[in-house]
One Martini backbone bead per residue (centre of mass of N, CA, C, O) as a GRO file, in nm:
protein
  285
    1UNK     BB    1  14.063  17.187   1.526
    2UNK     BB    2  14.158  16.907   1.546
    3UNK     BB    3  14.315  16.962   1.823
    4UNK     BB    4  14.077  16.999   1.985
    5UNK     BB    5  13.915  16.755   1.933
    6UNK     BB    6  14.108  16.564   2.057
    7UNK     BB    7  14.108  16.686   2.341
    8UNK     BB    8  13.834  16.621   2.402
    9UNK     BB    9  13.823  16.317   2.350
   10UNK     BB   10  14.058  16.270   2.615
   11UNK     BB   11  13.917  16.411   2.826
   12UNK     BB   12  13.659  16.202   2.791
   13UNK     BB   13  13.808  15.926   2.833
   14UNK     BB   14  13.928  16.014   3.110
   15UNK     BB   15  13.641  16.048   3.269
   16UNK     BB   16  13.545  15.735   3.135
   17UNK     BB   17  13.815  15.531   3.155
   18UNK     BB   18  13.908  15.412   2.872
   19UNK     BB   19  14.259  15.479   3.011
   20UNK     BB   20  14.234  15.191   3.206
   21UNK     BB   21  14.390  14.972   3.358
   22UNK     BB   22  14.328  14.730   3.116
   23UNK     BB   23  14.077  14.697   2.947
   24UNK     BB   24  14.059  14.860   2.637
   25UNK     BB   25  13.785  15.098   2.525
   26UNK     BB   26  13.607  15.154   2.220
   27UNK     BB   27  13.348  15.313   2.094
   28UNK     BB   28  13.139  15.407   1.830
   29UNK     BB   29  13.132  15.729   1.906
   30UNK     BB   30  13.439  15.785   1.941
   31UNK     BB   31  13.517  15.660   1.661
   32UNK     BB   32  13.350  15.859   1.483
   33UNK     BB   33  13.535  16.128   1.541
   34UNK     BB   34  13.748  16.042   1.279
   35UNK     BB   35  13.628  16.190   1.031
   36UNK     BB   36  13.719  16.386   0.787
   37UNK     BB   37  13.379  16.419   0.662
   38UNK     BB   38  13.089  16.404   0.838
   39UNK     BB   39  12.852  16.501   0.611
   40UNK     BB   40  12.923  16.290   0.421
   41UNK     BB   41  12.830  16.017   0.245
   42UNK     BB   42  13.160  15.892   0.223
   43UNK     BB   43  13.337  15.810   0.491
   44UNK     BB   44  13.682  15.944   0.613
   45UNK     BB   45  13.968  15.913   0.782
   46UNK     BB   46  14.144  16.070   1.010
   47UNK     BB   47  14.502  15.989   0.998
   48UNK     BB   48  14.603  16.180   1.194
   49UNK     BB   49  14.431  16.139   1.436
   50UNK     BB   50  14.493  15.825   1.443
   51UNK     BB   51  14.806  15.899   1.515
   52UNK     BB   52  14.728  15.975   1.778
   53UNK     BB   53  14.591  15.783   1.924
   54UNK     BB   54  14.806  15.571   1.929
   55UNK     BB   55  15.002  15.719   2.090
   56UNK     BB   56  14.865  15.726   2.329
   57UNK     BB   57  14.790  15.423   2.353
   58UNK     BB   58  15.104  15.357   2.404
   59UNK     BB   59  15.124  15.497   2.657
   60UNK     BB   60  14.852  15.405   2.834
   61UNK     BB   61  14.941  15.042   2.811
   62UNK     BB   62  15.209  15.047   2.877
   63UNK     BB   63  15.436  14.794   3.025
   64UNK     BB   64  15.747  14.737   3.159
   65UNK     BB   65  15.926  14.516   3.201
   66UNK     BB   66  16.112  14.282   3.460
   67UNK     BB   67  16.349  14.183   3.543
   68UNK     BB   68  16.541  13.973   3.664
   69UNK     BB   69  16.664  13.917   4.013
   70UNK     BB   70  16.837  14.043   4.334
   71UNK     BB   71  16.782  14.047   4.638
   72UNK     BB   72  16.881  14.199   4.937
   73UNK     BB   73  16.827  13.857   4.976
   74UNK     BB   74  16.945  13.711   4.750
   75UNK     BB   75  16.680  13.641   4.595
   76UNK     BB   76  16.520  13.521   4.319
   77UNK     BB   77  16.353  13.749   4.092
   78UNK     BB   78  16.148  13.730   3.861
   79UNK     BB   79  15.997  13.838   3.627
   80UNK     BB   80  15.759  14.044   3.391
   81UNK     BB   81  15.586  14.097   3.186
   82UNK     BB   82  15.476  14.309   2.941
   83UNK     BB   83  15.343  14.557   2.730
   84UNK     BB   84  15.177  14.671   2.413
   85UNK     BB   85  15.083  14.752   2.113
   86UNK     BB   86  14.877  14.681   1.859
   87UNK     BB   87  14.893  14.807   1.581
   88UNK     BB   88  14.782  14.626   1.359
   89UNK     BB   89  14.520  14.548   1.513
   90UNK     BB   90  14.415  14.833   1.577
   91UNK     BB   91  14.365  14.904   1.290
   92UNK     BB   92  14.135  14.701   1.216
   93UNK     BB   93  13.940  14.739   1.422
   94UNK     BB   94  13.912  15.057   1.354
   95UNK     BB   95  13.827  15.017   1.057
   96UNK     BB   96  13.581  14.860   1.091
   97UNK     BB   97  13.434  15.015   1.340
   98UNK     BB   98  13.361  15.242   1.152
   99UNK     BB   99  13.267  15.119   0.881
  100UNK     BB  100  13.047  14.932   1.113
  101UNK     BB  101  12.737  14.871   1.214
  102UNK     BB  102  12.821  14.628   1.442
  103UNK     BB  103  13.002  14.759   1.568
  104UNK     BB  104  13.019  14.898   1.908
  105UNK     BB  105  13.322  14.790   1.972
  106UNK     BB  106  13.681  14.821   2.116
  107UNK     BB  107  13.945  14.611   2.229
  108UNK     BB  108  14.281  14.701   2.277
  109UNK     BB  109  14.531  14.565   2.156
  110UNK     BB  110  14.797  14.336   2.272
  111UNK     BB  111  15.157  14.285   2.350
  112UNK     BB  112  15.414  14.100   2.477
  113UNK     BB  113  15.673  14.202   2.676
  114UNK     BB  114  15.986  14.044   2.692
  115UNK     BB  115  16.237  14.019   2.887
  116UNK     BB  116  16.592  13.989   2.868
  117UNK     BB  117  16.588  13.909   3.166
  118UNK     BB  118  16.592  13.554   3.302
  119UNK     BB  119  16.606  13.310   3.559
  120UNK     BB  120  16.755  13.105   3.344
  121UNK     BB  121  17.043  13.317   3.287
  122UNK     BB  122  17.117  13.404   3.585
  123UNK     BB  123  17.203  13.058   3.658
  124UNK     BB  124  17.392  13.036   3.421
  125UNK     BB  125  17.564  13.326   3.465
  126UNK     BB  126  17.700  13.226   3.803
  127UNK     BB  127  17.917  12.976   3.764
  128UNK     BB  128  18.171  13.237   3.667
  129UNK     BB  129  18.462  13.394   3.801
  130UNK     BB  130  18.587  13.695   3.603
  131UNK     BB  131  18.595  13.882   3.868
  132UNK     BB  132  18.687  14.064   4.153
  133UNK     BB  133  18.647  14.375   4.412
  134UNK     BB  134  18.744  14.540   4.684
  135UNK     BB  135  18.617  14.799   4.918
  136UNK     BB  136  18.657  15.100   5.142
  137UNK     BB  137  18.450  15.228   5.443
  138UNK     BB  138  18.302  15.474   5.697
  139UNK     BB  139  18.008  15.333   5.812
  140UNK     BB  140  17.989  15.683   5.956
  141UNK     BB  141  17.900  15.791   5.673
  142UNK     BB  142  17.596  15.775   5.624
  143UNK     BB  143  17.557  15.949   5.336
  144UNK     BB  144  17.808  15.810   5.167
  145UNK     BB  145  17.689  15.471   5.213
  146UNK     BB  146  17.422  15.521   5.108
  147UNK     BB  147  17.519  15.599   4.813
  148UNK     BB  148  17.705  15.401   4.840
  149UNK     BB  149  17.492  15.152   4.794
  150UNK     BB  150  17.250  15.264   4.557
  151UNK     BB  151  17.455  15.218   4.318
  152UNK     BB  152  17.510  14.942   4.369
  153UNK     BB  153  17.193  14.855   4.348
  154UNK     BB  154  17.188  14.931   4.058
  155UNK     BB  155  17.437  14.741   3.959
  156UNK     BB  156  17.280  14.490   4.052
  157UNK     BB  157  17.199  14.207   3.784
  158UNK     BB  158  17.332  14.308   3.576
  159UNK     BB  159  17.342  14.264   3.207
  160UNK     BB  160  17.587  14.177   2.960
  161UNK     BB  161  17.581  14.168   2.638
  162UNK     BB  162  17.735  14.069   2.376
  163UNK     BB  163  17.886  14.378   2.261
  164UNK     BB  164  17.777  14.542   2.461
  165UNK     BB  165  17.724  14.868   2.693
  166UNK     BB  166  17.878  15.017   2.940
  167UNK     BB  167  17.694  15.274   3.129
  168UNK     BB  168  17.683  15.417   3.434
  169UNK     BB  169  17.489  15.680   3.400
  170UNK     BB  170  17.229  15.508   3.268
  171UNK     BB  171  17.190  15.279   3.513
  172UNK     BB  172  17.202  15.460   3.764
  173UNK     BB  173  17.166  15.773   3.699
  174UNK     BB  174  17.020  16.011   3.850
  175UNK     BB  175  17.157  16.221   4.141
  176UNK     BB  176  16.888  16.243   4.362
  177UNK     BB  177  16.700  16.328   4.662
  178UNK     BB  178  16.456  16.170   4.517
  179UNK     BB  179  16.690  15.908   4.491
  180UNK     BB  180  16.820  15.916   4.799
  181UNK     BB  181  17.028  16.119   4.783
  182UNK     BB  182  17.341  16.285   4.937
  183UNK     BB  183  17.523  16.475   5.088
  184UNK     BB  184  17.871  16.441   4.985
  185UNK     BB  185  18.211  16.431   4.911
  186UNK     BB  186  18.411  16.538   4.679
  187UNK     BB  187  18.559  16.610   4.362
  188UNK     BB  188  18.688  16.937   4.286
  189UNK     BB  189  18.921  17.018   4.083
  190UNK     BB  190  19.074  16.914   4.386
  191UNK     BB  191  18.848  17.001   4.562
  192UNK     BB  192  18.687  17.004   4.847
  193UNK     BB  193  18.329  16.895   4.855
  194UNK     BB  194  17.926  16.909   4.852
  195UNK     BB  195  17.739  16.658   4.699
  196UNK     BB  196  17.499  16.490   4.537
  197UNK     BB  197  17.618  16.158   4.568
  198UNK     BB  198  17.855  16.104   4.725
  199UNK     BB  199  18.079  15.845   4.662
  200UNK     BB  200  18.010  15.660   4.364
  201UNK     BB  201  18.344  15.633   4.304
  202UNK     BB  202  18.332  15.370   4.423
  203UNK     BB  203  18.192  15.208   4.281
  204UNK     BB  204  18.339  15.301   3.966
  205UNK     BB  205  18.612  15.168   4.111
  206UNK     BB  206  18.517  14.867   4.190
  207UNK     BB  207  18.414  14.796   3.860
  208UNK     BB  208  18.697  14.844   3.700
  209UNK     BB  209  18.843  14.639   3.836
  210UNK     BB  210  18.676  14.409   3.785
  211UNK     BB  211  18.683  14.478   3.453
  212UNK     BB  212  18.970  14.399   3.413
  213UNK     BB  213  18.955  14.237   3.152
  214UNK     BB  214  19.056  14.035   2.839
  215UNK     BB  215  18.713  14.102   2.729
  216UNK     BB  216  18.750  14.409   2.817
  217UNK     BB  217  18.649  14.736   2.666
  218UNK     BB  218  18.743  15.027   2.774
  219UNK     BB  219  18.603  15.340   2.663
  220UNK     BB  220  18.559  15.518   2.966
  221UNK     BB  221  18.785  15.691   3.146
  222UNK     BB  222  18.850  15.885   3.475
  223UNK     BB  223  19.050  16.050   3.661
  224UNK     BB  224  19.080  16.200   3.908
  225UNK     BB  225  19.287  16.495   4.058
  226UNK     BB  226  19.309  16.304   4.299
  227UNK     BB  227  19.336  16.122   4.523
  228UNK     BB  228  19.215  15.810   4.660
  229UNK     BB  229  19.179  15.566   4.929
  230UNK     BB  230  19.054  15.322   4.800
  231UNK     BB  231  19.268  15.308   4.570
  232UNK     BB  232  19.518  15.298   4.389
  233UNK     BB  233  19.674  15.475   4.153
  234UNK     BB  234  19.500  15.456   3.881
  235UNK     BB  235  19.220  15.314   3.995
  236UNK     BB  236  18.974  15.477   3.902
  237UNK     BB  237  18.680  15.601   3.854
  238UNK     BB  238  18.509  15.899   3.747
  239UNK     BB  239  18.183  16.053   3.794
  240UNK     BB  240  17.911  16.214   3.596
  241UNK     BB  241  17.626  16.352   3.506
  242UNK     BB  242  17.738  16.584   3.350
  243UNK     BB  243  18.006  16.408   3.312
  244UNK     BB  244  18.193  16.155   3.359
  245UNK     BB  245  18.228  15.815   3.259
  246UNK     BB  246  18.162  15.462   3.241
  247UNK     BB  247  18.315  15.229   3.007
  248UNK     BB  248  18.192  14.902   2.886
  249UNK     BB  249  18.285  14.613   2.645
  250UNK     BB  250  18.175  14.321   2.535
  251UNK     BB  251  18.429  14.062   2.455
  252UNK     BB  252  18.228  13.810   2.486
  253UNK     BB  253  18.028  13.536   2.429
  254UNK     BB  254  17.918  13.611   2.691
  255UNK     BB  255  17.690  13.702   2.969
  256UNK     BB  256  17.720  13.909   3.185
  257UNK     BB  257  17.713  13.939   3.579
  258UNK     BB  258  17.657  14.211   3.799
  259UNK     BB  259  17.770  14.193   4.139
  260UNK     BB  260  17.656  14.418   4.391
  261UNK     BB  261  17.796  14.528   4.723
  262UNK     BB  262  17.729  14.707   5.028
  263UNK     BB  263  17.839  14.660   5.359
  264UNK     BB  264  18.009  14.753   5.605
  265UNK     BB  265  18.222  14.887   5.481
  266UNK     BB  266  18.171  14.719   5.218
  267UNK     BB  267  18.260  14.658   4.877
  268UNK     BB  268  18.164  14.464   4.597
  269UNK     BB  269  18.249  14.327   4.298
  270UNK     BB  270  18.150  14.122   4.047
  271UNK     BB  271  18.195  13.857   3.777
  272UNK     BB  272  17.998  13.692   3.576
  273UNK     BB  273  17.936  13.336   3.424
  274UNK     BB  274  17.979  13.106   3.220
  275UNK     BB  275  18.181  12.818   3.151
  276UNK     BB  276  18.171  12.932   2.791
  277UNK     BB  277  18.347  13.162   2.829
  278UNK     BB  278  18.501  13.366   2.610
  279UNK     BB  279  18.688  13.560   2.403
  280UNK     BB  280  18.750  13.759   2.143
  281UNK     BB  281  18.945  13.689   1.884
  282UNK     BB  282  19.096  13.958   1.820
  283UNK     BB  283  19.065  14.157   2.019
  284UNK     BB  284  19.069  14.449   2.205
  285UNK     BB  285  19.113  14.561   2.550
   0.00000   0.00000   0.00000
């Protein structure tokens, strides 16, 4: 009955606009529906309910920060601070509400959420180049350069904080074409093939050369069944979003900063960081 009961109120929240985006309010009446004995002389709030609605409206208001960036015409783009539920601020306003007759409704509390990349951290970390690698492809191969362009840009602006792991497949996404990802050559058990994503492990072929520095831990790398034209043997790096990934721990004292770009048949990664930065010391790479 409860699981009904919230339904329909859900639903009627909705029909009436209640969780639409900018400022969400609550009525007394919509509020009023929370009694856990509604019929008694001394009304009390079902907690059940109540922290149905707390998640409903977590997702509802929820919106994401955005790390500042670089556009792909070198643009330095800047932050967006994001927002959240005050959980905190929205149980005391719900339950005055509850139980004062003069609260008429409330407005649904939020706290802004601060993304952890901001342009002048990004300012700042790029101006010491710890590693750079450039491979090569041929950019009449549309599909696979497509490709390979779009996991560039995936890990392109990418900030690794000390002690952070970076993991290619985390960052870069499942590879499909709804986002965009083209059927190109790949390499299964030794034979080539083709499949959604082709040509990515260069990408992540070219990154793992660049971070091979005294400062990163490789923490997972798989080399394919069969040699790779773009790197020389043993300098590969495979990955598959069912299967290898490529991982490194950043154990440097400041953040590292992925530059990556593809175009015209040339893939180039780079490594920045601050001035100040150094490895820690006794640390194994």
């Amino acid at each position: 009955m409860r699981i009904l009961l919230l339904l329909v109120f859900l639903l009627s929240c909705m029909a009436s606009n209640v969780f639409a985006t900018g400022n969400v309010k609550l009525d007394k009446v919509e509020i009023s529906q929370y009694g856990l004995y509604p019929f008694q002389e001394t009304p009390f709030i079902d907690e059940v309910k109540l922290q149905a609605l707390i998640s409903e409206l977590e997702k509802k208001v929820a919106i994401e920060p955005k790390n500042a960036h670089w556009s792909e015409n070198n643009e330095l783009i800047t932050e967006v601070p994001g927002r959240m539920l005050d959980k905190e601020a929205f149980q005391v306003l719900f339950r005055s509400a509850y139980y004062e007759q003069d609260m008429k409704h409330i407005t649904v509390p939020t706290m802004p959420v601060y993304p952890k990349v901001d342009q002048s951290l990004l300012k700042e970390i790029q101006t010491k180049e710890l590693g750079s690698y450039a491979t090569f492809y041929k950019k009449g191969n549309k599909e696979r350069a497509d490709n390979i362009a779009l996991a560039a840009a995936a890990i392109d602006s990418h900030v690794v904080f000390p002690g952070e792991s970076f993991s290619f497949n985390d960052v870069v996404g499942e590879r499909t074409a709804q986002r965009g990802y083209k059927r190109a050559p790949v390499i299964v058990k030794g034979e080539l093939a083709e499949d959604i994503g082709g040509g990515i492990c260069q990408v992540s072929s070219t990154l793992f050369n660049a971070v091979d520095l005294k400062g990163i831990q490789i923490l997972e790398r798989y080399a394919h069944s069969r040699s790779v034209p773009y790197v020389p043997d043993g300098r590969d790096a495979t990955v598959s979003w069912w299967g290898p990934d490529f991982v490194f721990k950043n154990r440097y004292n400041q953040p590292l900063l992925i530059r990556a770009h593809a175009n015209e048949g040339r893939m180039v990664v780079r490594i920045l960081s601050s001035d100040s930065v150094d490895h820690f010391k006794g640390e194994s790479s």
